[in-house]
Tab-separated table of N, CA, C and O in Angstrom:
chain	number	residue	atom	x	y	z
L	1402	MET	N	15.837	15.288	0.326
L	1402	MET	CA	14.543	15.536	-0.258
L	1402	MET	C	13.560	14.481	0.260
L	1402	MET	O	13.870	13.296	0.285
L	1403	ILE	N	12.369	14.903	0.647
L	1403	ILE	CA	11.338	13.979	1.105
L	1403	ILE	C	10.523	13.528	-0.099
L	1403	ILE	O	10.125	14.343	-0.932
L	1404	GLN	N	10.283	12.216	-0.194
L	1404	GLN	CA	9.527	11.650	-1.300
L	1404	GLN	C	8.471	10.695	-0.756
L	1404	GLN	O	8.523	10.288	0.406
L	1405	VAL	N	7.529	10.327	-1.623
L	1405	VAL	CA	6.512	9.348	-1.265
L	1405	VAL	C	6.477	8.254	-2.321
L	1405	VAL	O	6.825	8.468	-3.488
L	1406	LYS	N	6.047	7.080	-1.894
L	1406	LYS	CA	5.814	5.954	-2.798
L	1406	LYS	C	4.418	5.445	-2.481
L	1406	LYS	O	4.094	5.170	-1.324
L	1407	LEU	N	3.553	5.366	-3.503
L	1407	LEU	CA	2.169	4.950	-3.317
L	1407	LEU	C	1.980	3.511	-3.775
L	1407	LEU	O	2.557	3.085	-4.782
L	1408	PHE	N	1.137	2.785	-3.048
L	1408	PHE	CA	0.824	1.394	-3.355
L	1408	PHE	C	-0.684	1.226	-3.325
L	1408	PHE	O	-1.356	1.795	-2.469
L	1409	ASP	N	-1.231	0.404	-4.228
L	1409	ASP	CA	-2.665	0.167	-4.292
L	1409	ASP	C	-2.899	-1.240	-4.835
L	1409	ASP	O	-2.526	-1.524	-5.984
L	1410	ARG	N	-3.462	-2.096	-4.017
L	1410	ARG	CA	-3.684	-3.493	-4.411
L	1410	ARG	C	-5.055	-3.973	-3.960
L	1410	ARG	O	-5.625	-3.465	-3.012
L	1411	GLU	N	-5.568	-5.005	-4.623
L	1411	GLU	CA	-6.863	-5.585	-4.257
L	1411	GLU	C	-6.742	-6.581	-3.111
L	1411	GLU	O	-7.733	-6.871	-2.444
L	1412	HIS	N	-5.555	-7.116	-2.897
L	1412	HIS	CA	-5.348	-8.117	-1.841
L	1412	HIS	C	-4.259	-7.637	-0.889
L	1412	HIS	O	-3.221	-7.132	-1.320
L	1413	GLU	N	-4.506	-7.809	0.404
L	1413	GLU	CA	-3.562	-7.304	1.405
L	1413	GLU	C	-2.200	-7.978	1.319
L	1413	GLU	O	-1.172	-7.343	1.551
L	1414	LYS	N	-2.150	-9.232	0.967
L	1414	LYS	CA	-0.860	-9.929	0.849
L	1414	LYS	C	-0.034	-9.370	-0.309
L	1414	LYS	O	1.185	-9.291	-0.220
L	1415	ASP	N	-0.696	-8.989	-1.403
L	1415	ASP	CA	0.014	-8.376	-2.532
L	1415	ASP	C	0.597	-7.031	-2.116
L	1415	ASP	O	1.728	-6.696	-2.476
L	1416	LEU	N	-0.172	-6.259	-1.354
L	1416	LEU	CA	0.309	-4.967	-0.857
L	1416	LEU	C	1.504	-5.168	0.063
L	1416	LEU	O	2.525	-4.488	-0.071
L	1417	GLU	N	1.395	-6.107	0.962
L	1417	GLU	CA	2.488	-6.392	1.900
L	1417	GLU	C	3.768	-6.784	1.167
L	1417	GLU	O	4.847	-6.274	1.457
L	1418	ARG	N	3.627	-7.663	0.198
L	1418	ARG	CA	4.785	-8.142	-0.566
L	1418	ARG	C	5.467	-6.982	-1.314
L	1418	ARG	O	6.681	-6.834	-1.277
L	1419	GLU	N	4.668	-6.141	-1.979
L	1419	GLU	CA	5.238	-5.034	-2.749
L	1419	GLU	C	5.899	-3.993	-1.846
L	1419	GLU	O	6.967	-3.469	-2.154
L	1420	MET	N	5.260	-3.700	-0.710
L	1420	MET	CA	5.841	-2.729	0.219
L	1420	MET	C	7.149	-3.248	0.800
L	1420	MET	O	8.125	-2.499	0.907
L	1421	ASN	N	7.186	-4.510	1.185
L	1421	ASN	CA	8.420	-5.076	1.735
L	1421	ASN	C	9.542	-5.067	0.712
L	1421	ASN	O	10.698	-4.798	1.048
L	1422	ARG	N	9.213	-5.320	-0.533
L	1422	ARG	CA	10.217	-5.282	-1.605
L	1422	ARG	C	10.790	-3.864	-1.728
L	1422	ARG	O	12.002	-3.684	-1.849
L	1423	PHE	N	9.916	-2.852	-1.667
L	1423	PHE	CA	10.375	-1.464	-1.755
L	1423	PHE	C	11.222	-1.093	-0.533
L	1423	PHE	O	12.270	-0.464	-0.661
L	1424	LEU	N	10.763	-1.475	0.658
L	1424	LEU	CA	11.463	-1.111	1.889
L	1424	LEU	C	12.861	-1.721	1.972
L	1424	LEU	O	13.758	-1.139	2.578
L	1425	LYS	N	13.064	-2.874	1.350
L	1425	LYS	CA	14.399	-3.475	1.322
L	1425	LYS	C	15.393	-2.594	0.587
L	1425	LYS	O	16.592	-2.660	0.831
L	1426	GLY	N	14.890	-1.736	-0.323
L	1426	GLY	CA	15.758	-0.909	-1.150
L	1426	GLY	C	16.112	0.444	-0.543
L	1426	GLY	O	16.865	1.198	-1.153
L	1427	ILE	N	15.551	0.769	0.624
L	1427	ILE	CA	15.894	2.045	1.253
L	1427	ILE	C	16.492	1.779	2.633
L	1427	ILE	O	16.241	0.736	3.236
L	1428	GLU	N	17.279	2.726	3.110
L	1428	GLU	CA	17.875	2.585	4.433
L	1428	GLU	C	16.817	2.819	5.500
L	1428	GLU	O	15.927	3.667	5.339
L	1429	GLU	N	16.907	2.077	6.590
L	1429	GLU	CA	15.922	2.189	7.657
L	1429	GLU	C	15.822	3.601	8.206
L	1429	GLU	O	14.723	4.086	8.505
L	1430	LYS	N	16.943	4.295	8.292
L	1430	LYS	CA	16.930	5.660	8.836
L	1430	LYS	C	16.250	6.649	7.884
L	1430	LYS	O	15.900	7.747	8.284
L	1431	SER	N	16.047	6.259	6.621
L	1431	SER	CA	15.376	7.125	5.641
L	1431	SER	C	13.852	7.086	5.771
L	1431	SER	O	13.168	7.986	5.306
L	1432	LEU	N	13.329	6.042	6.390
L	1432	LEU	CA	11.884	5.878	6.534
L	1432	LEU	C	11.339	6.890	7.523
L	1432	LEU	O	11.782	6.967	8.664
L	1433	LEU	N	10.358	7.684	7.086
L	1433	LEU	CA	9.757	8.700	7.951
L	1433	LEU	C	8.396	8.258	8.478
L	1433	LEU	O	8.092	8.441	9.657
L	1434	ASP	N	7.559	7.664	7.611
L	1434	ASP	CA	6.220	7.289	8.034
L	1434	ASP	C	5.590	6.364	7.003
L	1434	ASP	O	5.998	6.347	5.838
L	1435	ILE	N	4.583	5.611	7.436
L	1435	ILE	CA	3.776	4.780	6.543
L	1435	ILE	C	2.319	5.050	6.875
L	1435	ILE	O	1.917	4.979	8.033
L	1436	LYS	N	1.534	5.367	5.852
L	1436	LYS	CA	0.091	5.571	5.991
L	1436	LYS	C	-0.603	4.410	5.298
L	1436	LYS	O	-0.200	3.994	4.208
L	1437	TYR	N	-1.671	3.906	5.910
L	1437	TYR	CA	-2.355	2.716	5.412
L	1437	TYR	C	-3.853	2.974	5.382
L	1437	TYR	O	-4.395	3.636	6.273
L	1438	ASN	N	-4.535	2.443	4.355
L	1438	ASN	CA	-5.974	2.642	4.246
L	1438	ASN	C	-6.622	1.427	3.592
L	1438	ASN	O	-6.037	0.784	2.727
L	1439	VAL	N	-7.841	1.123	4.027
L	1439	VAL	CA	-8.640	0.060	3.417
L	1439	VAL	C	-9.990	0.661	3.038
L	1439	VAL	O	-10.626	1.322	3.853
L	1440	ALA	N	-10.405	0.426	1.804
L	1440	ALA	CA	-11.721	0.868	1.351
L	1440	ALA	C	-12.508	-0.371	0.914
L	1440	ALA	O	-11.956	-1.285	0.304
L	1441	ALA	N	-13.775	-0.404	1.254
L	1441	ALA	CA	-14.639	-1.512	0.863
L	1441	ALA	C	-15.820	-0.953	0.084
L	1441	ALA	O	-16.431	0.033	0.482
L	1442	MET	N	-16.109	-1.594	-1.047
L	1442	MET	CA	-17.218	-1.181	-1.903
L	1442	MET	C	-18.039	-2.405	-2.271
L	1442	MET	O	-17.536	-3.520	-2.256
L	1443	THR	N	-19.282	-2.187	-2.622
L	1443	THR	CA	-20.148	-3.272	-3.059
L	1443	THR	C	-20.555	-3.024	-4.495
L	1443	THR	O	-21.012	-1.942	-4.840
L	1444	GLU	N	-20.392	-4.052	-5.335
L	1444	GLU	CA	-20.877	-3.967	-6.710
L	1444	GLU	C	-22.377	-4.190	-6.672
L	1444	GLU	O	-22.852	-5.198	-6.146
L	1445	GLU	N	-23.131	-3.264	-7.237
L	1445	GLU	CA	-24.593	-3.315	-7.161
L	1445	GLU	C	-25.183	-4.549	-7.827
L	1445	GLU	O	-26.076	-5.184	-7.283
L	1446	GLU	N	-24.699	-4.895	-8.997
L	1446	GLU	CA	-25.269	-6.008	-9.752
L	1446	GLU	C	-25.014	-7.350	-9.079
L	1446	GLU	O	-25.890	-8.201	-9.022
L	1447	GLU	N	-23.810	-7.561	-8.578
L	1447	GLU	CA	-23.446	-8.859	-8.030
L	1447	GLU	C	-23.502	-8.906	-6.505
L	1447	GLU	O	-23.387	-9.970	-5.916
L	1448	GLU	N	-23.650	-7.760	-5.883
L	1448	GLU	CA	-23.651	-7.634	-4.426
L	1448	GLU	C	-22.396	-8.264	-3.805
L	1448	GLU	O	-22.430	-8.810	-2.717
L	1449	GLU	N	-21.302	-8.183	-4.527
L	1449	GLU	CA	-20.024	-8.696	-4.046
L	1449	GLU	C	-19.227	-7.542	-3.453
L	1449	GLU	O	-19.164	-6.454	-4.008
L	1450	GLN	N	-18.621	-7.779	-2.305
L	1450	GLN	CA	-17.839	-6.731	-1.671
L	1450	GLN	C	-16.419	-6.740	-2.238
L	1450	GLN	O	-15.786	-7.786	-2.360
L	1451	ILE	N	-15.942	-5.549	-2.600
L	1451	ILE	CA	-14.606	-5.387	-3.175
L	1451	ILE	C	-13.780	-4.543	-2.212
L	1451	ILE	O	-14.252	-3.533	-1.697
L	1452	TYR	N	-12.548	-4.973	-1.998
L	1452	TYR	CA	-11.646	-4.251	-1.098
L	1452	TYR	C	-10.522	-3.603	-1.891
L	1452	TYR	O	-10.088	-4.132	-2.914
L	1453	CYS	N	-10.065	-2.474	-1.387
L	1453	CYS	CA	-8.915	-1.792	-1.958
L	1453	CYS	C	-7.965	-1.458	-0.808
L	1453	CYS	O	-8.322	-0.723	0.108
L	1454	PHE	N	-6.782	-2.038	-0.850
L	1454	PHE	CA	-5.771	-1.812	0.185
L	1454	PHE	C	-4.731	-0.856	-0.388
L	1454	PHE	O	-4.175	-1.124	-1.448
L	1455	SER	N	-4.498	0.236	0.295
L	1455	SER	CA	-3.523	1.200	-0.199
L	1455	SER	C	-2.623	1.688	0.933
L	1455	SER	O	-2.997	1.630	2.099
L	1456	ALA	N	-1.450	2.132	0.537
L	1456	ALA	CA	-0.480	2.635	1.519
L	1456	ALA	C	0.413	3.662	0.851
L	1456	ALA	O	0.578	3.681	-0.366
L	1457	MET	N	0.975	4.510	1.693
L	1457	MET	CA	1.935	5.514	1.238
L	1457	MET	C	3.137	5.453	2.174
L	1457	MET	O	2.984	5.531	3.386
L	1458	ILE	N	4.302	5.291	1.590
L	1458	ILE	CA	5.549	5.313	2.342
L	1458	ILE	C	6.177	6.683	2.146
L	1458	ILE	O	6.376	7.111	1.001
L	1459	ILE	N	6.458	7.357	3.240
L	1459	ILE	CA	7.110	8.660	3.193
L	1459	ILE	C	8.552	8.437	3.642
L	1459	ILE	O	8.791	7.875	4.712
L	1460	TYR	N	9.499	8.859	2.791
L	1460	TYR	CA	10.906	8.596	3.085
L	1460	TYR	C	11.788	9.744	2.612
L	1460	TYR	O	11.380	10.567	1.806
L	1461	ARG	N	12.983	9.763	3.126
L	1461	ARG	CA	13.967	10.768	2.732
L	1461	ARG	C	14.911	10.133	1.721
L	1461	ARG	O	15.516	9.097	1.985
L	1462	ALA	N	15.013	10.779	0.552
L	1462	ALA	CA	15.868	10.237	-0.517
L	1462	ALA	C	17.253	10.883	-0.452
L	1462	ALA	O	17.443	11.931	0.075
């Protein structure tokens, strides 16, 4: 069965750490693909840029 695992973090290092922890728990041959995305937004009041790092691991269970 093909499954996905979604990750969403504000900091890229947090995303990396969580994904690596998950990947340690599956066999390498089960990994099918990894999709990665970065979104950047600006808060109007503070004019501070906010990042959202997300990824999807597609694997065979």
